[in-house]
Amino acid sequence: MIEAKTQLRVYDDTKAMFHLPADVIYLDGNSLGALPLGVAERVAQVITAEWGDELIRAWNSAGWYVQPRRVGDRIARLIGAAPGTVMIGDTLSLKVYQALAAALEMNQERKVVLSDTGNFPTDLYMAEGLIATLGRGHQLRLVAPEEVEPSLSDDIAVLYLTEVDYRTGRRHDMRTLTAKARALGIVTVWDLAHSAGALPVDLAGVGADFAAGCTYKYLNAGPGAPAFLYVAPRHADQARAALSGWMGHAKPFAFDLGYRPAGGVERMRVGTPPVLAMAALEASLDIWDRVDMGEVRARSLALGDLLIAEIARRCPSLRLVTPRAHAQRGSQVSFAFAGGYAAMQALIARGVIGDFRAPDIMRFGITPLYIGEAEVLKAAEIIEEVINGEVWRRPEYQVVNAVT
Amino acid sequence: MIEAKTQLRVYDDTKAMFHLPADVIYLDGNSLGALPLGVAERVAQVITAEWGDELIRAWNSAGWYVQPRRVGDRIARLIGAAPGTVMIGDTLSLKVYQALAAALEMNQERKVVLSDTGNFPTDLYMAEGLIATLGRGHQLRLVAPEEVEPSLSDDIAVLYLTEVDYRTGRRHDMRTLTAKARALGIVTVWDLAHSAGALPVDLAGVGADFAAGCTYKYLNAGPGAPAFLYVAPRHADQARAALSGWMGHAKPFAFDLGYRPAGGVERMRVGTPPVLAMAALEASLDIWDRVDMGEVRARSLALGDLLIAEIARRCPSLRLVTPRAHAQRGSQVSFAFAGGYAAMQALIARGVIGDFRAPDIMRFGITPLYIGEAEVLKAAEIIEEVINGEVWRRPEYQVVNAVT
């Protein structure tokens, strides 16, 4: 047993803390992280001892009411944010919506939301929905990822980006873009879906205005785990909560008829917090509290380099779409391949689990807490077999599943 | 063991299916339902065998993707809705927001949302927030509950009500109000927070347009359990999804840059569904699938009558604020009492758990699946002790907790 407060060595100490099925090399932790060992017990304990025994009293006795902020503080440490600036709840779609709504109100004379074609679609869809609801002639302007920086101009209200591209793993330069945006009077909203737990993030240091992320990818909090929202302290007491639910009220239990926002990021709470899902998140954070994000990043880059080199050597028909330069890369490696869908099915059938993103991207997530060199080398071997041996052409791998 | 498909007798069969702490009479199931016995095991199974072993594959292999609609169908049966018209997800605050946004767009020439002062505050706050976001001069008009019917007029866009008042337990006549509203061209949005699992609801029969509810009260799905949204089939393919997340897209896994809503109620999905919380909901519905809502209602009314009669006889200083008439009553009994906060603390200390709602309401929820005559009689005795014995005046019961 490792003592409670010791720092953990990435992989050497942490791999044993995950439930990983035998005969699987899991390279899809960028989509759904693996299960940390303590989760089932923690959730069972919350169900039985808190909900079951304490019943309604648990809102106080078990701290359910303050949990979204308390857990937010544990995530704040991972993304370079001060305590009291991160709130947990809802889903990432809703958190980027709240952030964008607040950001647009801070810049009412401008009507353009600048994003890129590599942003995750739900961010774009939520923006479309918000723009239609606002009905004030806002425009969602989409440019290619590499065109974002030259497209910054003083007609833009909000720069609305995901730091790491979900398909290519290409990483924006958050520091430079945020600085240039701020100099032009543009408010920034960063989606950290592929950043939190993947690489060091320095929200306070770069001066980001808003940021949001999910916890079911690199943070390993389980399917449908709640999201988080960061609001820079300089905005937190002014930002309007467009989704003004009772938990974000200054006095939720006064049951006033009129809305009055709580101070700070607390106003970004909406409804009743997801207590059971939050218990899983807390158990997963027990690991994250004890690892060094710099070590995670160094290992991630080394493993990514290894996968890139191995595939370049073994499978020239797979075209690398992830930047080789470390500064421009997130924690995944992606290849374009015309038969990518079928190839991924064949890989999964052989225990190498990555995923496919339309139209032709094969993604492999690098999650150093439970993936090491041996796994990457073994995966590369199996990829070679499937691609070079034309295994992927077999009819059984052409069938399209409901969800991929 | 009772066989899988047998109908359950309310209380006689069902009480043993709940985890109820010894020495507690739980009259707060209208706030947070008690724990059904199978929940911890079901959730643990989803964590270990689905998330743990299947990992990302569980979206297909364990049916996570289709779960929100499948579970919606199980709730549909309890609220008089057809299969395929109810979607699970998010929180009630967000689901009433989606409903109100869609309803207002169906009636764009009108600018008034009519609600009452007995509506739960979060519904009012979310409406305030939506009205501000719309910025088109809408007005939230609040009248007393009994003034709703005479206030219906053809300048009203949306009638926006909770069927059962969270403080008094007063029940609106949903059938009459919906019919009058529709005759005047008013779209209806019903909040069923204190209806679903409390009394028979007939959404299709009354012709409601939209309805939403939570599952952590009478449906016993646990703290922060997801909400549900009903859209009448006549609107489902036209209603705009203001919170247009990727899971409500016609083809979520095509990752198109532009939003295109799914057909029907599916468009009201937003982000990734809360898989772990949904497992708890499914376990709780295993009981609800097998009880008759008419029997639940008959028992609820009889138990409510008993509590009203006992308190009238024992504690004349408690003023009944719940209507005696069955048709006008939900599934709770409430009393106004100036020392209500302290009295409720004293009751809780003696194992009778109800709750307090400002300014002076003591609420007692009637949940016939696990509350019977013996529990009501014992609670009445303890209430008498606390009130008539002036126990509630003791200093330790005057301290206000963070959350009540």
Short mmCIF file of C-alpha atoms in Angstrom, two decimals, chain A:
data_model
loop_
_atom_site.label_atom_id
_atom_site.label_comp_id
_atom_site.label_asym_id
_atom_site.label_seq_id
_atom_site.Cartn_x
_atom_site.Cartn_y
_atom_site.Cartn_z
CA MET A 1 0.00 0.00 0.00
CA ILE A 2 1.20 3.47 -0.91
CA GLU A 3 0.69 6.03 1.82
CA ALA A 4 -2.13 8.49 1.43
CA LYS A 5 -0.15 11.61 0.67
CA THR A 6 2.84 10.25 -1.24
CA GLN A 7 3.20 11.48 -4.77
CA LEU A 8 2.56 8.71 -7.26
CA ARG A 9 4.94 7.81 -10.08
CA VAL A 10 3.02 7.94 -13.32
CA TYR A 11 2.37 4.44 -14.68
CA ASP A 12 4.73 2.63 -12.29
CA ASP A 13 2.45 3.38 -9.35
CA THR A 14 -0.73 4.34 -11.12
CA LYS A 15 -1.34 1.51 -13.59
CA ALA A 16 -2.25 -0.87 -10.78
CA MET A 17 -4.89 1.59 -9.63
CA PHE A 18 -7.07 0.94 -12.68
CA HIS A 19 -9.36 -1.88 -13.64
CA LEU A 20 -8.12 -2.86 -17.12
CA PRO A 21 -9.58 -5.90 -18.85
CA ALA A 22 -7.10 -8.62 -19.80
CA ASP A 23 -6.20 -8.78 -23.50
CA VAL A 24 -7.12 -5.17 -24.11
CA ILE A 25 -4.76 -2.31 -24.95
CA TYR A 26 -6.91 0.68 -24.24
CA LEU A 27 -6.03 3.64 -26.43
CA ASP A 28 -9.39 5.36 -26.09
CA GLY A 29 -9.04 7.04 -22.73
CA ASN A 30 -9.41 10.30 -24.61
CA SER A 31 -13.03 9.30 -25.21
CA LEU A 32 -13.88 7.43 -21.98
CA GLY A 33 -11.19 7.00 -19.34
CA ALA A 34 -10.58 3.64 -17.70
CA LEU A 35 -12.13 2.73 -14.35
CA PRO A 36 -10.11 3.63 -11.23
CA LEU A 37 -10.26 0.80 -8.71
CA GLY A 38 -11.92 2.66 -5.84
CA VAL A 39 -14.90 3.98 -7.75
CA ALA A 40 -17.41 1.18 -7.26
CA GLU A 41 -16.79 1.12 -3.51
CA ARG A 42 -17.03 4.90 -3.18
CA VAL A 43 -20.27 5.10 -5.09
CA ALA A 44 -21.71 2.17 -3.14
CA GLN A 45 -20.78 3.92 0.07
CA VAL A 46 -22.54 7.13 -0.99
CA ILE A 47 -25.61 5.14 -2.02
CA THR A 48 -25.88 3.09 1.14
CA ALA A 49 -24.42 5.19 3.96
CA GLU A 50 -25.34 8.67 2.69
CA TRP A 51 -28.50 8.35 0.61
CA GLY A 52 -29.74 5.18 2.34
CA ASP A 53 -29.03 6.03 5.99
CA GLU A 54 -28.87 9.80 6.06
CA LEU A 55 -31.57 10.42 3.45
CA ILE A 56 -32.37 14.12 3.04
CA ARG A 57 -30.06 14.99 5.95
CA ALA A 58 -27.05 14.11 3.77
CA TRP A 59 -27.29 17.48 2.00
CA ASN A 60 -25.68 18.82 5.17
CA SER A 61 -24.21 15.82 6.96
CA ALA A 62 -22.44 14.39 3.91
CA GLY A 63 -21.70 17.76 2.35
CA TRP A 64 -23.67 17.19 -0.85
CA TYR A 65 -24.58 20.83 -1.12
CA VAL A 66 -21.01 22.14 -1.08
CA GLN A 67 -19.59 19.28 -3.12
CA PRO A 68 -19.73 20.95 -6.59
CA ARG A 69 -17.46 23.70 -5.39
CA ARG A 70 -15.23 21.49 -3.28
CA VAL A 71 -14.66 19.12 -6.21
CA GLY A 72 -14.20 22.13 -8.47
CA ASP A 73 -11.25 23.13 -6.32
CA ARG A 74 -9.64 19.72 -6.88
CA ILE A 75 -9.95 20.20 -10.64
CA ALA A 76 -8.75 23.81 -10.41
CA ARG A 77 -5.32 22.55 -9.39
CA LEU A 78 -5.07 20.56 -12.64
CA ILE A 79 -5.92 23.48 -14.92
CA GLY A 80 -4.03 26.33 -13.35
CA ALA A 81 -7.01 27.95 -11.70
CA ALA A 82 -7.34 29.40 -8.22
CA PRO A 83 -9.58 27.76 -5.60
CA GLY A 84 -13.14 29.03 -5.80
CA THR A 85 -13.13 29.61 -9.57
CA VAL A 86 -14.33 26.23 -10.86
CA MET A 87 -17.83 24.80 -10.52
CA ILE A 88 -18.92 21.23 -11.31
CA GLY A 89 -22.20 20.22 -12.87
CA ASP A 90 -24.29 19.35 -15.91
CA THR A 91 -22.56 18.46 -19.17
CA LEU A 92 -19.86 20.13 -21.22
CA SER A 93 -22.43 21.21 -23.83
CA LEU A 94 -24.26 23.17 -21.14
CA LYS A 95 -21.12 24.60 -19.58
CA VAL A 96 -19.81 26.00 -22.87
CA TYR A 97 -23.31 27.40 -23.43
CA GLN A 98 -23.24 29.21 -20.09
CA ALA A 99 -19.76 30.52 -20.80
CA LEU A 100 -20.60 31.72 -24.30
CA ALA A 101 -23.83 33.38 -23.16
CA ALA A 102 -21.98 35.28 -20.43
CA ALA A 103 -19.13 36.17 -22.78
CA LEU A 104 -21.42 37.57 -25.47
CA GLU A 105 -23.11 39.79 -22.91
CA MET A 106 -19.76 41.24 -21.94
CA ASN A 107 -19.22 42.37 -25.52
CA GLN A 108 -22.65 43.41 -26.69
CA GLU A 109 -21.64 45.76 -29.49
CA ARG A 110 -19.84 42.98 -31.34
CA LYS A 111 -21.70 40.20 -33.12
CA VAL A 112 -19.12 37.61 -34.19
CA VAL A 113 -18.21 34.37 -32.46
CA LEU A 114 -14.96 33.09 -33.93
CA SER A 115 -14.36 29.36 -33.83
CA ASP A 116 -12.67 26.77 -35.99
CA THR A 117 -13.69 23.74 -38.00
CA GLY A 118 -11.78 21.56 -35.55
CA ASN A 119 -13.97 22.54 -32.64
CA PHE A 120 -16.07 19.70 -31.31
CA PRO A 121 -19.46 19.84 -33.01
CA THR A 122 -21.53 20.15 -29.83
CA ASP A 123 -19.77 23.44 -29.05
CA LEU A 124 -20.77 24.71 -32.47
CA TYR A 125 -24.32 23.40 -32.16
CA MET A 126 -24.82 24.99 -28.74
CA ALA A 127 -23.53 28.28 -30.15
CA GLU A 128 -25.97 28.01 -33.07
CA GLY A 129 -28.80 27.42 -30.62
CA LEU A 130 -27.77 30.33 -28.42
CA ILE A 131 -27.45 32.66 -31.41
CA ALA A 132 -30.95 31.71 -32.57
CA THR A 133 -32.34 32.27 -29.06
CA LEU A 134 -30.62 35.65 -28.82
CA GLY A 135 -32.03 36.63 -32.22
CA ARG A 136 -29.73 39.63 -32.40
CA GLY A 137 -27.85 38.89 -35.61
CA HIS A 138 -24.83 37.18 -34.12
CA GLN A 139 -22.70 35.17 -36.49
CA LEU A 140 -20.68 32.03 -35.87
CA ARG A 141 -17.56 32.46 -38.00
CA LEU A 142 -15.66 29.22 -38.65
CA VAL A 143 -12.13 29.16 -39.99
CA ALA A 144 -9.53 26.41 -40.34
CA PRO A 145 -7.55 25.86 -37.11
CA GLU A 146 -4.39 27.39 -38.53
CA GLU A 147 -6.37 30.45 -39.66
CA VAL A 148 -7.57 31.38 -36.19
CA GLU A 149 -4.69 33.64 -35.26
CA PRO A 150 -4.72 35.72 -38.47
CA SER A 151 -8.52 35.94 -38.22
CA LEU A 152 -8.53 37.75 -34.88
CA SER A 153 -9.94 41.22 -35.36
CA ASP A 154 -11.77 43.86 -33.39
CA ASP A 155 -15.21 42.92 -34.73
CA ILE A 156 -15.06 39.63 -32.85
CA ALA A 157 -16.97 39.37 -29.58
CA VAL A 158 -15.83 35.93 -28.44
CA LEU A 159 -13.02 33.55 -29.36
CA TYR A 160 -14.57 30.13 -28.81
CA LEU A 161 -12.12 27.24 -29.20
CA THR A 162 -11.25 23.78 -28.02
CA GLU A 163 -7.56 23.77 -27.12
CA VAL A 164 -6.89 20.31 -28.59
CA ASP A 165 -8.62 19.20 -31.79
CA TYR A 166 -10.66 16.05 -31.13
CA ARG A 167 -9.75 14.55 -34.49
CA THR A 168 -6.15 15.49 -35.18
CA GLY A 169 -4.83 16.15 -31.69
CA ARG A 170 -3.56 19.50 -32.94
CA ARG A 171 -3.11 21.92 -30.03
CA HIS A 172 -3.76 25.63 -30.17
CA ASP A 173 -1.31 28.00 -28.52
CA MET A 174 -3.65 29.10 -25.75
CA ARG A 175 -1.26 31.62 -24.29
CA THR A 176 -0.61 33.51 -27.52
CA LEU A 177 -4.21 33.38 -28.75
CA THR A 178 -5.60 34.53 -25.42
CA ALA A 179 -3.15 37.42 -25.22
CA LYS A 180 -3.89 38.55 -28.78
CA ALA A 181 -7.61 38.19 -28.23
CA ARG A 182 -7.56 40.21 -25.02
CA ALA A 183 -5.50 42.94 -26.69
CA LEU A 184 -8.28 43.21 -29.29
CA GLY A 185 -11.05 43.29 -26.69
CA ILE A 186 -12.18 39.74 -27.48
CA VAL A 187 -13.50 37.54 -24.67
CA THR A 188 -12.14 33.97 -24.67
CA VAL A 189 -13.99 30.71 -24.02
CA TRP A 190 -11.76 27.61 -23.97
CA ASP A 191 -13.02 24.05 -24.12
CA LEU A 192 -10.58 21.82 -22.21
CA ALA A 193 -12.19 18.47 -23.07
CA HIS A 194 -8.90 17.09 -24.39
CA SER A 195 -6.68 19.15 -22.07
CA ALA A 196 -7.77 18.52 -18.48
CA GLY A 197 -5.70 15.58 -17.27
CA ALA A 198 -3.93 15.42 -20.62
CA LEU A 199 -1.45 18.28 -20.33
CA PRO A 200 -0.62 21.20 -18.05
CA VAL A 201 -3.13 24.03 -18.38
CA ASP A 202 -2.49 27.47 -16.94
CA LEU A 203 -5.82 29.28 -17.09
CA ALA A 204 -4.93 32.02 -14.64
CA GLY A 205 -1.49 32.46 -16.15
CA VAL A 206 -2.70 32.86 -19.73
CA GLY A 207 -5.52 35.14 -18.62
CA ALA A 208 -8.40 33.07 -20.02
CA ASP A 209 -11.86 34.50 -19.38
CA PHE A 210 -13.94 31.30 -19.37
CA ALA A 211 -13.14 27.62 -19.74
CA ALA A 212 -15.06 24.38 -19.51
CA GLY A 213 -14.28 20.71 -19.74
CA CYS A 214 -15.53 17.23 -19.15
CA THR A 215 -14.31 14.70 -16.61
CA TYR A 216 -15.05 11.40 -18.34
CA LYS A 217 -12.01 11.45 -20.64
CA TYR A 218 -8.54 11.89 -19.16
CA LEU A 219 -9.97 12.47 -15.69
CA ASN A 220 -11.50 8.95 -15.62
CA ALA A 221 -14.73 9.87 -13.84
CA GLY A 222 -17.00 7.54 -15.79
CA PRO A 223 -19.61 7.65 -18.54
CA GLY A 224 -21.67 10.81 -18.41
CA ALA A 225 -19.63 12.25 -15.53
CA PRO A 226 -20.34 15.93 -14.82
CA ALA A 227 -18.54 18.82 -16.47
CA PHE A 228 -16.72 21.83 -15.02
CA LEU A 229 -16.82 25.54 -15.69
CA TYR A 230 -14.13 28.09 -14.92
CA VAL A 231 -14.87 31.81 -14.70
CA ALA A 232 -11.96 34.22 -14.26
CA PRO A 233 -12.26 35.93 -10.87
CA ARG A 234 -12.32 39.33 -12.58
CA HIS A 235 -15.65 38.39 -14.22
CA ALA A 236 -17.23 36.08 -11.68
CA ASP A 237 -19.32 38.67 -9.88
CA GLN A 238 -20.56 40.29 -13.10
CA ALA A 239 -21.06 37.39 -15.51
CA ARG A 240 -24.74 36.77 -16.15
CA ALA A 241 -25.95 33.23 -15.53
CA ALA A 242 -28.17 32.63 -18.55
CA LEU A 243 -29.22 29.27 -17.14
CA SER A 244 -30.28 30.79 -13.86
CA GLY A 245 -31.29 27.81 -11.76
CA TRP A 246 -32.08 27.82 -8.06
CA MET A 247 -28.73 26.35 -6.97
CA GLY A 248 -27.03 29.45 -8.40
CA HIS A 249 -29.31 31.78 -6.44
CA ALA A 250 -27.79 33.92 -3.69
CA LYS A 251 -30.19 32.27 -1.21
CA PRO A 252 -31.54 29.05 -2.74
CA PHE A 253 -33.40 28.07 0.40
CA ALA A 254 -35.13 31.39 0.87
CA PHE A 255 -37.34 30.36 -2.09
CA ASP A 256 -37.71 33.93 -3.28
CA LEU A 257 -39.86 34.43 -6.35
CA GLY A 258 -37.20 36.55 -8.07
CA TYR A 259 -33.73 35.48 -9.15
CA ARG A 260 -30.68 37.01 -7.53
CA PRO A 261 -27.35 35.47 -8.52
CA ALA A 262 -24.93 34.10 -5.96
CA GLY A 263 -21.52 35.75 -5.78
CA GLY A 264 -18.71 34.34 -7.89
CA VAL A 265 -18.72 31.11 -9.85
CA GLU A 266 -21.43 29.73 -7.56
CA ARG A 267 -24.00 31.43 -9.84
CA MET A 268 -23.09 29.00 -12.60
CA ARG A 269 -24.72 26.14 -10.72
CA VAL A 270 -28.07 25.31 -12.25
CA GLY A 271 -30.15 22.47 -10.76
CA THR A 272 -29.65 19.75 -8.19
CA PRO A 273 -26.08 18.39 -8.42
CA PRO A 274 -25.46 14.82 -9.61
CA VAL A 275 -24.38 13.37 -6.27
CA LEU A 276 -23.76 9.76 -7.35
CA ALA A 277 -21.75 10.74 -10.43
CA MET A 278 -19.78 13.20 -8.34
CA ALA A 279 -18.77 10.37 -5.98
CA ALA A 280 -17.16 8.58 -8.95
CA LEU A 281 -15.39 11.78 -9.91
CA GLU A 282 -14.06 12.21 -6.38
CA ALA A 283 -12.68 8.68 -6.35
CA SER A 284 -10.92 9.30 -9.67
CA LEU A 285 -9.47 12.56 -8.33
CA ASP A 286 -7.87 10.64 -5.46
CA ILE A 287 -5.33 9.55 -8.06
CA TRP A 288 -5.07 12.91 -9.82
CA ASP A 289 -4.44 14.71 -6.53
CA ARG A 290 -1.19 12.76 -6.24
CA VAL A 291 0.37 12.95 -9.69
CA ASP A 292 2.49 15.66 -11.24
CA MET A 293 1.02 17.00 -14.46
CA GLY A 294 4.50 17.76 -15.81
CA GLU A 295 5.42 14.09 -15.48
CA VAL A 296 2.15 13.07 -17.17
CA ARG A 297 2.92 15.40 -20.06
CA ALA A 298 6.52 14.22 -20.49
CA ARG A 299 5.37 10.61 -20.60
CA SER A 300 2.52 11.41 -22.95
CA LEU A 301 4.84 13.08 -25.44
CA ALA A 302 7.39 10.26 -25.28
CA LEU A 303 4.69 7.64 -25.82
CA GLY A 304 3.20 9.68 -28.66
CA ASP A 305 6.64 9.97 -30.29
CA LEU A 306 7.06 6.22 -29.98
CA LEU A 307 3.71 5.47 -31.59
CA ILE A 308 4.38 7.94 -34.40
CA ALA A 309 7.81 6.41 -35.08
CA GLU A 310 6.56 2.84 -34.95
CA ILE A 311 3.67 3.47 -37.32
CA ALA A 312 5.84 5.49 -39.72
CA ARG A 313 8.20 2.54 -39.90
CA ARG A 314 5.59 -0.20 -40.04
CA CYS A 315 2.56 1.27 -41.85
CA PRO A 316 3.40 3.90 -44.46
CA SER A 317 -0.21 3.83 -45.69
CA LEU A 318 -1.36 5.51 -42.47
CA ARG A 319 -0.94 9.25 -42.85
CA LEU A 320 -0.08 11.04 -39.61
CA VAL A 321 -2.43 13.99 -39.05
CA THR A 322 -1.18 14.88 -35.56
CA PRO A 323 1.58 17.49 -35.42
CA ARG A 324 4.98 16.06 -34.55
CA ALA A 325 6.01 19.23 -32.71
CA HIS A 326 5.42 18.76 -29.02
CA ALA A 327 4.05 22.23 -28.42
CA GLN A 328 1.39 21.68 -31.07
CA ARG A 329 0.22 18.29 -29.88
CA GLY A 330 -2.35 17.15 -27.34
CA SER A 331 -2.34 13.63 -25.90
CA GLN A 332 -3.53 11.58 -28.83
CA VAL A 333 -2.07 10.41 -32.13
CA SER A 334 -4.31 10.26 -35.20
CA PHE A 335 -3.88 8.87 -38.67
CA ALA A 336 -5.93 9.34 -41.80
CA PHE A 337 -6.69 6.11 -43.65
CA ALA A 338 -9.43 5.56 -46.22
CA GLY A 339 -10.35 2.22 -44.66
CA GLY A 340 -10.16 3.70 -41.18
CA TYR A 341 -13.59 2.65 -39.99
CA ALA A 342 -13.08 -0.99 -40.91
CA ALA A 343 -9.50 -0.98 -39.68
CA MET A 344 -10.61 0.28 -36.28
CA GLN A 345 -13.24 -2.46 -36.06
CA ALA A 346 -10.55 -5.03 -36.83
CA LEU A 347 -8.23 -3.54 -34.21
CA ILE A 348 -10.95 -3.56 -31.57
CA ALA A 349 -11.67 -7.20 -32.38
CA ARG A 350 -7.98 -7.82 -31.61
CA GLY A 351 -8.08 -5.93 -28.32
CA VAL A 352 -6.54 -2.65 -29.48
CA ILE A 353 -9.24 -0.13 -28.66
CA GLY A 354 -8.96 3.25 -30.32
CA ASP A 355 -11.75 4.98 -32.15
CA PHE A 356 -12.76 6.36 -35.51
CA ARG A 357 -13.92 9.85 -36.37
CA ALA A 358 -15.51 10.66 -39.71
CA PRO A 359 -14.48 10.89 -42.43
CA ASP A 360 -11.26 8.85 -42.16
CA ILE A 361 -9.50 9.45 -38.83
CA MET A 362 -8.17 6.65 -36.63
CA ARG A 363 -7.54 8.05 -33.14
CA PHE A 364 -5.29 6.61 -30.45
CA GLY A 365 -5.41 8.25 -27.04
CA ILE A 366 -2.31 8.36 -24.87
CA THR A 367 -3.15 8.11 -21.18
CA PRO A 368 0.11 7.66 -19.27
CA LEU A 369 -1.55 6.75 -15.98
CA TYR A 370 -2.27 3.31 -17.42
CA ILE A 371 -0.51 3.15 -20.81
CA GLY A 372 3.25 2.56 -21.13
CA GLU A 373 5.83 1.67 -23.74
CA ALA A 374 5.01 -2.02 -23.77
CA GLU A 375 1.37 -1.29 -24.58
CA VAL A 376 2.30 1.14 -27.35
CA LEU A 377 4.73 -1.32 -28.95
CA LYS A 378 2.23 -4.16 -28.79
CA ALA A 379 -0.48 -1.95 -30.27
CA ALA A 380 1.85 -0.93 -33.12
CA GLU A 381 2.47 -4.60 -33.93
CA ILE A 382 -1.26 -5.32 -34.09
CA ILE A 383 -1.90 -2.21 -36.18
CA GLU A 384 0.74 -3.43 -38.63
CA GLU A 385 -0.94 -6.83 -38.84
CA VAL A 386 -4.37 -5.32 -39.50
CA ILE A 387 -3.23 -2.72 -42.02
CA ASN A 388 -0.40 -4.44 -43.87
CA GLY A 389 -2.10 -7.83 -43.76
CA GLU A 390 -5.26 -6.25 -45.17
CA VAL A 391 -7.26 -7.78 -42.34
CA TRP A 392 -9.41 -4.66 -42.38
CA ARG A 393 -10.83 -5.61 -45.79
CA ARG A 394 -12.75 -8.56 -44.36
CA PRO A 395 -16.52 -8.15 -44.73
CA GLU A 396 -17.26 -8.38 -40.99
CA TYR A 397 -15.45 -5.10 -40.36
CA GLN A 398 -17.43 -3.11 -42.91
CA VAL A 399 -20.67 -3.20 -40.90
CA VAL A 400 -21.41 0.18 -39.36
CA ASN A 401 -22.48 0.12 -35.70
CA ALA A 402 -25.09 2.40 -34.17
CA VAL A 403 -22.48 4.41 -32.30
CA THR A 404 -18.76 4.47 -32.81
#
